[in-house]
Structure formats: C-alpha cells, structure tokens
Short mmCIF file of C-alpha atoms in Angstrom, two decimals:
data_model
loop_
_atom_site.label_atom_id
_atom_site.label_comp_id
_atom_site.label_asym_id
_atom_site.label_seq_id
_atom_site.Cartn_x
_atom_site.Cartn_y
_atom_site.Cartn_z
CA UNK A 72 14.50 9.52 76.89
CA UNK A 73 13.35 6.30 78.39
CA UNK A 74 10.61 4.35 76.45
CA UNK A 75 7.67 2.22 78.14
CA UNK A 76 7.76 -1.79 77.69
CA UNK A 77 5.56 -1.42 74.94
CA UNK A 78 7.41 0.82 72.79
CA UNK A 79 10.69 -1.03 73.59
CA UNK A 80 8.96 -4.07 72.68
CA UNK A 81 7.37 -2.84 69.28
CA UNK A 82 11.30 -1.60 68.46
CA UNK A 83 12.48 -4.83 69.38
CA UNK A 84 9.41 -6.74 67.00
CA UNK A 85 10.39 -4.74 64.14
CA UNK A 86 14.26 -4.78 63.99
CA UNK A 87 15.73 -5.78 60.93
CA UNK A 88 12.78 -4.21 58.72
CA UNK A 89 13.25 -1.50 56.84
CA UNK A 90 9.82 0.04 56.63
CA UNK A 91 7.97 0.20 59.98
CA UNK A 92 4.48 1.63 61.18
CA UNK A 93 3.44 1.45 64.49
CA UNK A 94 -0.18 1.51 65.08
CA UNK A 95 -0.45 1.69 69.35
CA UNK A 96 -3.34 3.64 70.54
CA UNK A 97 -3.57 7.37 71.06
CA UNK A 98 -1.35 8.88 73.50
CA UNK A 99 0.78 5.98 74.06
CA UNK A 100 4.06 7.17 72.32
CA UNK A 101 3.77 6.07 68.44
CA UNK A 102 5.98 9.12 67.28
CA UNK A 103 8.85 8.47 70.31
CA UNK A 104 9.09 5.02 68.83
CA UNK A 105 9.26 6.31 65.59
CA UNK A 106 12.01 8.85 66.18
CA UNK A 107 13.84 6.17 67.53
CA UNK A 108 13.43 3.70 64.58
CA UNK A 109 14.52 6.61 62.57
CA UNK A 110 17.96 7.06 64.02
CA UNK A 111 18.28 3.30 63.70
CA UNK A 112 17.66 3.62 59.78
CA UNK A 113 19.96 6.78 59.75
CA UNK A 114 16.99 8.66 58.02
CA UNK A 115 17.16 12.47 57.69
CA UNK A 116 13.32 13.55 57.94
CA UNK A 117 11.18 12.54 60.37
CA UNK A 118 7.68 13.95 59.96
CA UNK A 119 5.34 14.73 62.60
CA UNK A 120 1.70 15.37 61.30
CA UNK A 121 -0.40 16.36 64.03
CA UNK A 122 -3.01 19.26 65.02
CA UNK A 123 -1.38 22.75 65.24
CA UNK A 124 -1.78 23.30 68.94
CA UNK A 125 0.55 20.46 69.21
CA UNK A 126 3.10 21.83 67.16
CA UNK A 127 5.31 23.44 69.93
CA UNK A 128 5.26 19.98 72.01
CA UNK A 129 6.47 18.34 69.23
CA UNK A 130 9.02 20.54 68.25
CA UNK A 131 10.15 21.21 71.66
CA UNK A 132 10.69 17.16 72.19
CA UNK A 133 12.70 16.91 68.96
CA UNK A 134 15.16 19.31 70.15
CA UNK A 135 15.47 18.14 73.85
CA UNK A 136 15.77 14.68 72.95
CA UNK A 137 17.08 14.11 69.40
CA UNK A 138 20.27 15.57 67.81
CA UNK A 139 18.60 16.73 64.22
CA UNK A 140 17.66 20.09 63.39
CA UNK A 141 14.38 20.35 63.64
CA UNK A 142 12.22 22.54 61.58
CA UNK A 143 8.20 24.12 62.43
CA UNK A 144 6.48 23.99 58.91
CA UNK A 145 3.66 26.05 60.12
CA UNK A 146 6.07 29.09 60.15
CA UNK A 147 6.70 30.39 56.29
CA UNK A 148 11.08 31.07 57.25
CA UNK A 149 10.99 27.83 58.83
CA UNK A 150 9.47 25.81 55.75
CA UNK A 151 11.44 27.64 53.32
CA UNK A 152 14.30 26.61 54.90
CA UNK A 153 12.92 22.94 55.01
CA UNK A 154 11.93 23.17 51.45
CA UNK A 155 16.01 24.71 51.09
CA UNK A 156 17.42 21.45 52.38
CA UNK A 157 15.27 19.24 50.22
CA UNK A 158 16.81 20.67 46.75
#
C-alpha cells in the first residue's frame, strides 16, 4: 500500500513513541497510518470504529493490504470468534 506524503511524515514524526494518535482531517488516511504503526509495534488488535455502511470497505481494505486476521464485529459469528481470541 502506497502512503501519501502527509502519512509518511506523520509516521516519521511518531516513530519511537509507544502511544500515538493521528489527527488528520476526515478522509486523509488516519486508519492507514494507524495500521502501519500497529504493525511496527507488533500489536495484535487494530479496532476500527466507523459507520456501519463503511464496515465492508474497511474489512476489504485490511484483507487486501495486511497480513492479520480481520473480523467484522457487526456479524454475530465473527464477533464471537473475536471475543474467543481474547480469552
């Protein structure tokens, strides 16, 4: 996945920090930057909160661009599977 200049700059400016938040304007790729940062930290969970009409878009994005398991928590079976991993 190719990041925009402002995303690369945000990642460069936050490298070395253990806890970060990205506050780009809406539609400028906060979630993309966050998912790259998540992989850098080796974290196991990236929770994306969005309007229901965008869930499928995000599921498809993460399946296409990342190597971790993706759950659509609006679906009861996938929610149960996700909750089962946390135990």
